[in-house]
PDB file of C-alpha atoms in Angstrom:
ATOM      1  CA  UNK A   1      11.933  -7.136 -16.086  1.00  0.00           C
ATOM      2  CA  UNK A   2      13.747  -3.816 -16.088  1.00  0.00           C
ATOM      3  CA  UNK A   3      15.784  -3.005 -12.988  1.00  0.00           C
ATOM      4  CA  UNK A   4      13.921  -0.613 -10.673  1.00  0.00           C
ATOM      5  CA  UNK A   5      15.231   2.875 -10.171  1.00  0.00           C
ATOM      6  CA  UNK A   6      15.399   3.818  -6.508  1.00  0.00           C
ATOM      7  CA  UNK A   7      15.644   7.238  -4.920  1.00  0.00           C
ATOM      8  CA  UNK A   8      17.235   7.195  -1.481  1.00  0.00           C
ATOM      9  CA  UNK A   9      16.254  10.134   0.734  1.00  0.00           C
ATOM     10  CA  UNK A  10      18.379  11.121   3.723  1.00  0.00           C
ATOM     11  CA  UNK A  11      17.490  13.948   6.098  1.00  0.00           C
ATOM     12  CA  UNK A  12      20.358  15.286   8.181  1.00  0.00           C
ATOM     13  CA  UNK A  13      21.082  17.983  10.726  1.00  0.00           C
ATOM     14  CA  UNK A  14      24.637  18.648  11.962  1.00  0.00           C
ATOM     15  CA  UNK A  15      25.829  15.060  11.515  1.00  0.00           C
ATOM     16  CA  UNK A  16      28.446  15.459   8.807  1.00  0.00           C
ATOM     17  CA  UNK A  17      30.808  12.852  10.289  1.00  0.00           C
ATOM     18  CA  UNK A  18      28.121  10.181  10.323  1.00  0.00           C
ATOM     19  CA  UNK A  19      26.973  11.085   6.790  1.00  0.00           C
ATOM     20  CA  UNK A  20      30.544  10.806   5.517  1.00  0.00           C
ATOM     21  CA  UNK A  21      30.798   7.305   7.000  1.00  0.00           C
ATOM     22  CA  UNK A  22      27.565   5.890   5.587  1.00  0.00           C
ATOM     23  CA  UNK A  23      27.469   7.714   2.242  1.00  0.00           C
ATOM     24  CA  UNK A  24      29.507   5.078   0.346  1.00  0.00           C
ATOM     25  CA  UNK A  25      27.029   2.377   1.415  1.00  0.00           C
ATOM     26  CA  UNK A  26      24.196   4.326  -0.228  1.00  0.00           C
ATOM     27  CA  UNK A  27      26.080   5.197  -3.401  1.00  0.00           C
ATOM     28  CA  UNK A  28      27.072   1.551  -3.963  1.00  0.00           C
ATOM     29  CA  UNK A  29      23.471   0.294  -4.185  1.00  0.00           C
ATOM     30  CA  UNK A  30      23.002  -1.265  -7.652  1.00  0.00           C
ATOM     31  CA  UNK A  31      19.445   0.027  -8.193  1.00  0.00           C
ATOM     32  CA  UNK A  32      20.275   3.615  -7.212  1.00  0.00           C
ATOM     33  CA  UNK A  33      18.862   6.311  -9.460  1.00  0.00           C
ATOM     34  CA  UNK A  34      19.578   9.192  -7.110  1.00  0.00           C
ATOM     35  CA  UNK A  35      20.580  10.032  -3.574  1.00  0.00           C
ATOM     36  CA  UNK A  36      18.654  13.001  -2.196  1.00  0.00           C
ATOM     37  CA  UNK A  37      20.335  14.608   0.814  1.00  0.00           C
ATOM     38  CA  UNK A  38      18.158  17.119   2.664  1.00  0.00           C
ATOM     39  CA  UNK A  39      20.238  19.290   4.947  1.00  0.00           C
ATOM     40  CA  UNK A  40      17.840  20.589   7.583  1.00  0.00           C
ATOM     41  CA  UNK A  41      19.708  23.812   8.359  1.00  0.00           C
ATOM     42  CA  UNK A  42      23.078  22.331   9.419  1.00  0.00           C
ATOM     43  CA  UNK A  43      25.922  24.590  10.521  1.00  0.00           C
ATOM     44  CA  UNK A  44      28.673  21.935  10.642  1.00  0.00           C
ATOM     45  CA  UNK A  45      30.046  22.230   7.096  1.00  0.00           C
ATOM     46  CA  UNK A  46      27.637  19.784   5.460  1.00  0.00           C
ATOM     47  CA  UNK A  47      26.862  22.194   2.607  1.00  0.00           C
ATOM     48  CA  UNK A  48      30.542  22.853   1.911  1.00  0.00           C
ATOM     49  CA  UNK A  49      31.316  19.120   1.966  1.00  0.00           C
ATOM     50  CA  UNK A  50      28.670  18.282  -0.631  1.00  0.00           C
ATOM     51  CA  UNK A  51      29.569  21.266  -2.815  1.00  0.00           C
ATOM     52  CA  UNK A  52      33.229  20.269  -2.757  1.00  0.00           C
ATOM     53  CA  UNK A  53      32.924  16.503  -3.172  1.00  0.00           C
ATOM     54  CA  UNK A  54      29.620  15.772  -4.937  1.00  0.00           C
ATOM     55  CA  UNK A  55      28.739  18.799  -7.077  1.00  0.00           C
ATOM     56  CA  UNK A  56      29.666  16.909 -10.279  1.00  0.00           C
ATOM     57  CA  UNK A  57      27.965  13.641  -9.268  1.00  0.00           C
ATOM     58  CA  UNK A  58      24.656  13.558 -11.155  1.00  0.00           C
ATOM     59  CA  UNK A  59      23.251  10.930  -8.753  1.00  0.00           C
ATOM     60  CA  UNK A  60      23.659  13.125  -5.660  1.00  0.00           C
ATOM     61  CA  UNK A  61      21.128  15.905  -5.122  1.00  0.00           C
ATOM     62  CA  UNK A  62      21.816  18.210  -2.189  1.00  0.00           C
ATOM     63  CA  UNK A  63      18.900  20.270  -0.865  1.00  0.00           C
ATOM     64  CA  UNK A  64      19.222  22.682   2.056  1.00  0.00           C
ATOM     65  CA  UNK A  65      16.597  24.188   4.295  1.00  0.00           C
ATOM     66  CA  UNK A  66      17.643  27.697   5.381  1.00  0.00           C
ATOM     67  CA  UNK A  67      16.609  26.856   8.940  1.00  0.00           C
ATOM     68  CA  UNK A  68      15.814  23.706  10.858  1.00  0.00           C
ATOM     69  CA  UNK A  69      12.294  22.427  10.218  1.00  0.00           C
ATOM     70  CA  UNK A  70      12.569  18.946  11.745  1.00  0.00           C
ATOM     71  CA  UNK A  71      13.251  15.469  10.419  1.00  0.00           C
ATOM     72  CA  UNK A  72       9.715  14.686   9.148  1.00  0.00           C
ATOM     73  CA  UNK A  73       9.620  17.952   7.171  1.00  0.00           C
ATOM     74  CA  UNK A  74      13.093  17.278   5.739  1.00  0.00           C
ATOM     75  CA  UNK A  75      12.139  13.726   4.712  1.00  0.00           C
ATOM     76  CA  UNK A  76       8.978  15.038   3.047  1.00  0.00           C
ATOM     77  CA  UNK A  77      11.091  17.595   1.153  1.00  0.00           C
ATOM     78  CA  UNK A  78      13.256  14.766  -0.165  1.00  0.00           C
ATOM     79  CA  UNK A  79      10.286  12.565  -1.041  1.00  0.00           C
ATOM     80  CA  UNK A  80       8.663  15.419  -2.988  1.00  0.00           C
ATOM     81  CA  UNK A  81      11.918  15.912  -4.924  1.00  0.00           C
ATOM     82  CA  UNK A  82      12.627  12.223  -5.606  1.00  0.00           C
ATOM     83  CA  UNK A  83      11.974  10.817  -9.073  1.00  0.00           C
ATOM     84  CA  UNK A  84      12.693   7.071  -8.758  1.00  0.00           C
ATOM     85  CA  UNK A  85      10.174   4.251  -9.180  1.00  0.00           C
ATOM     86  CA  UNK A  86      10.765   3.442  -5.502  1.00  0.00           C
ATOM     87  CA  UNK A  87      11.704   5.637  -2.569  1.00  0.00           C
ATOM     88  CA  UNK A  88      13.894   4.350   0.217  1.00  0.00           C
ATOM     89  CA  UNK A  89      14.263   6.388   3.393  1.00  0.00           C
ATOM     90  CA  UNK A  90      17.828   6.261   4.641  1.00  0.00           C
ATOM     91  CA  UNK A  91      19.284   7.809   7.752  1.00  0.00           C
ATOM     92  CA  UNK A  92      22.381   9.923   8.218  1.00  0.00           C
ATOM     93  CA  UNK A  93      23.830   7.323  10.591  1.00  0.00           C
ATOM     94  CA  UNK A  94      22.489   4.089   9.068  1.00  0.00           C
ATOM     95  CA  UNK A  95      24.697   1.779   7.039  1.00  0.00           C
ATOM     96  CA  UNK A  96      23.219  -0.158   4.094  1.00  0.00           C
ATOM     97  CA  UNK A  97      24.800  -3.516   3.152  1.00  0.00           C
ATOM     98  CA  UNK A  98      25.686  -3.713  -0.559  1.00  0.00           C
ATOM     99  CA  UNK A  99      22.573  -5.707  -1.491  1.00  0.00           C
ATOM    100  CA  UNK A 100      20.146  -3.966   0.880  1.00  0.00           C
ATOM    101  CA  UNK A 101      17.823  -2.323  -1.646  1.00  0.00           C
ATOM    102  CA  UNK A 102      17.858  -5.272  -4.041  1.00  0.00           C
ATOM    103  CA  UNK A 103      16.894  -7.556  -1.157  1.00  0.00           C
ATOM    104  CA  UNK A 104      14.049  -5.239  -0.122  1.00  0.00           C
ATOM    105  CA  UNK A 105      12.682  -5.104  -3.668  1.00  0.00           C
ATOM    106  CA  UNK A 106      12.996  -8.877  -4.092  1.00  0.00           C
ATOM    107  CA  UNK A 107      11.067  -9.390  -0.840  1.00  0.00           C
ATOM    108  CA  UNK A 108       8.418  -6.869  -1.837  1.00  0.00           C
ATOM    109  CA  UNK A 109       7.908  -8.729  -5.097  1.00  0.00           C
ATOM    110  CA  UNK A 110       7.911 -12.165  -3.425  1.00  0.00           C
ATOM    111  CA  UNK A 111       5.226 -11.090  -0.927  1.00  0.00           C
ATOM    112  CA  UNK A 112       3.371  -8.716  -3.245  1.00  0.00           C
ATOM    113  CA  UNK A 113       3.975  -5.997  -0.660  1.00  0.00           C
ATOM    114  CA  UNK A 114       3.843  -2.231  -1.018  1.00  0.00           C
ATOM    115  CA  UNK A 115       6.528  -1.535   1.580  1.00  0.00           C
ATOM    116  CA  UNK A 116       9.544  -3.358   2.997  1.00  0.00           C
ATOM    117  CA  UNK A 117      12.106  -2.841   5.735  1.00  0.00           C
ATOM    118  CA  UNK A 118      15.276  -4.594   6.796  1.00  0.00           C
ATOM    119  CA  UNK A 119      17.882  -5.032   9.499  1.00  0.00           C
ATOM    120  CA  UNK A 120      19.220  -1.764  10.886  1.00  0.00           C
ATOM    121  CA  UNK A 121      22.807  -1.022  11.868  1.00  0.00           C
ATOM    122  CA  UNK A 122      23.110   2.503  13.253  1.00  0.00           C
ATOM    123  CA  UNK A 123      26.531   4.028  13.749  1.00  0.00           C
ATOM    124  CA  UNK A 124      27.208   5.933  16.952  1.00  0.00           C
ATOM    125  CA  UNK A 125      29.379   9.028  16.687  1.00  0.00           C
ATOM    126  CA  UNK A 126      33.045   8.094  16.139  1.00  0.00           C
ATOM    127  CA  UNK A 127      32.121   4.422  15.667  1.00  0.00           C
ATOM    128  CA  UNK A 128      33.246   2.358  12.679  1.00  0.00           C
ATOM    129  CA  UNK A 129      31.003  -0.101  10.855  1.00  0.00           C
ATOM    130  CA  UNK A 130      32.844  -3.156  12.245  1.00  0.00           C
ATOM    131  CA  UNK A 131      32.479  -1.739  15.768  1.00  0.00           C
ATOM    132  CA  UNK A 132      28.752  -1.096  15.229  1.00  0.00           C
ATOM    133  CA  UNK A 133      28.245  -4.592  13.805  1.00  0.00           C
ATOM    134  CA  UNK A 134      29.931  -6.131  16.839  1.00  0.00           C
ATOM    135  CA  UNK A 135      27.900  -3.960  19.229  1.00  0.00           C
ATOM    136  CA  UNK A 136      24.629  -4.875  17.537  1.00  0.00           C
ATOM    137  CA  UNK A 137      25.544  -8.546  17.265  1.00  0.00           C
ATOM    138  CA  UNK A 138      26.554  -8.809  20.921  1.00  0.00           C
ATOM    139  CA  UNK A 139      23.618  -6.984  22.394  1.00  0.00           C
ATOM    140  CA  UNK A 140      20.619  -8.068  20.391  1.00  0.00           C
ATOM    141  CA  UNK A 141      21.277 -11.098  18.199  1.00  0.00           C
ATOM    142  CA  UNK A 142      20.204 -13.454  20.975  1.00  0.00           C
ATOM    143  CA  UNK A 143      16.699 -11.958  21.055  1.00  0.00           C
ATOM    144  CA  UNK A 144      14.116 -13.329  18.600  1.00  0.00           C
ATOM    145  CA  UNK A 145      13.611 -11.265  15.468  1.00  0.00           C
ATOM    146  CA  UNK A 146       9.837 -11.412  15.691  1.00  0.00           C
ATOM    147  CA  UNK A 147       7.636 -12.209  18.646  1.00  0.00           C
ATOM    148  CA  UNK A 148       4.483 -13.464  16.911  1.00  0.00           C
ATOM    149  CA  UNK A 149       2.354 -12.965  20.033  1.00  0.00           C
ATOM    150  CA  UNK A 150       3.110  -9.284  20.604  1.00  0.00           C
ATOM    151  CA  UNK A 151       4.357  -8.386  17.090  1.00  0.00           C
ATOM    152  CA  UNK A 152       7.430  -6.910  18.775  1.00  0.00           C
ATOM    153  CA  UNK A 153      10.233  -6.753  16.235  1.00  0.00           C
ATOM    154  CA  UNK A 154      13.950  -6.730  17.008  1.00  0.00           C
ATOM    155  CA  UNK A 155      15.077  -4.571  14.082  1.00  0.00           C
ATOM    156  CA  UNK A 156      18.723  -5.123  14.949  1.00  0.00           C
ATOM    157  CA  UNK A 157      18.461  -8.898  14.850  1.00  0.00           C
ATOM    158  CA  UNK A 158      19.171 -11.084  11.890  1.00  0.00           C
ATOM    159  CA  UNK A 159      16.363 -13.353  10.812  1.00  0.00           C
ATOM    160  CA  UNK A 160      16.777 -16.501   8.748  1.00  0.00           C
ATOM    161  CA  UNK A 161      13.887 -15.562   6.491  1.00  0.00           C
ATOM    162  CA  UNK A 162      11.551 -12.695   5.706  1.00  0.00           C
ATOM    163  CA  UNK A 163       8.587 -11.995   7.969  1.00  0.00           C
ATOM    164  CA  UNK A 164       5.391 -10.426   6.647  1.00  0.00           C
ATOM    165  CA  UNK A 165       4.142  -8.090   9.383  1.00  0.00           C
ATOM    166  CA  UNK A 166       1.354  -5.505   9.501  1.00  0.00           C
ATOM    167  CA  UNK A 167       3.614  -2.744  10.884  1.00  0.00           C
ATOM    168  CA  UNK A 168       6.920  -1.011  10.153  1.00  0.00           C
ATOM    169  CA  UNK A 169       9.376   0.891  12.329  1.00  0.00           C
TER     170      UNK A 169
END
């Protein structure tokens, strides 16, 4: 089976520092076809950063709205532009482990699913990945990943296995 080509779409507004921190985790995904960054009217130097550092990178596509339209509109802009076999919605402050997309695709195939989601580690402003991992691990790892009675999901928790559920975050 040929490796899937995945488009990752990230919408962002005035969060250049967070984007700079998580960007390497997106670019290191083995199935990555393209990374589509949709700048939703930022004024914090995001455009200049991408023009300076990623203009020559054929995997990185930078799109800019002239004014802020909102996160859903920005994500839809990126989805409409994307050309991969799969689309993964990233976040400008969300770190992806190195095997994140491969794991999602493997789970989709194993469960014959149309959509998959995984553990989330959001970075707070000025927070490093190790600090975020410790914060998430301390605060929420003791809660169950899935409460089968209420279908409440602890998206920060780490499960021992995959859980087919009828909903996504």
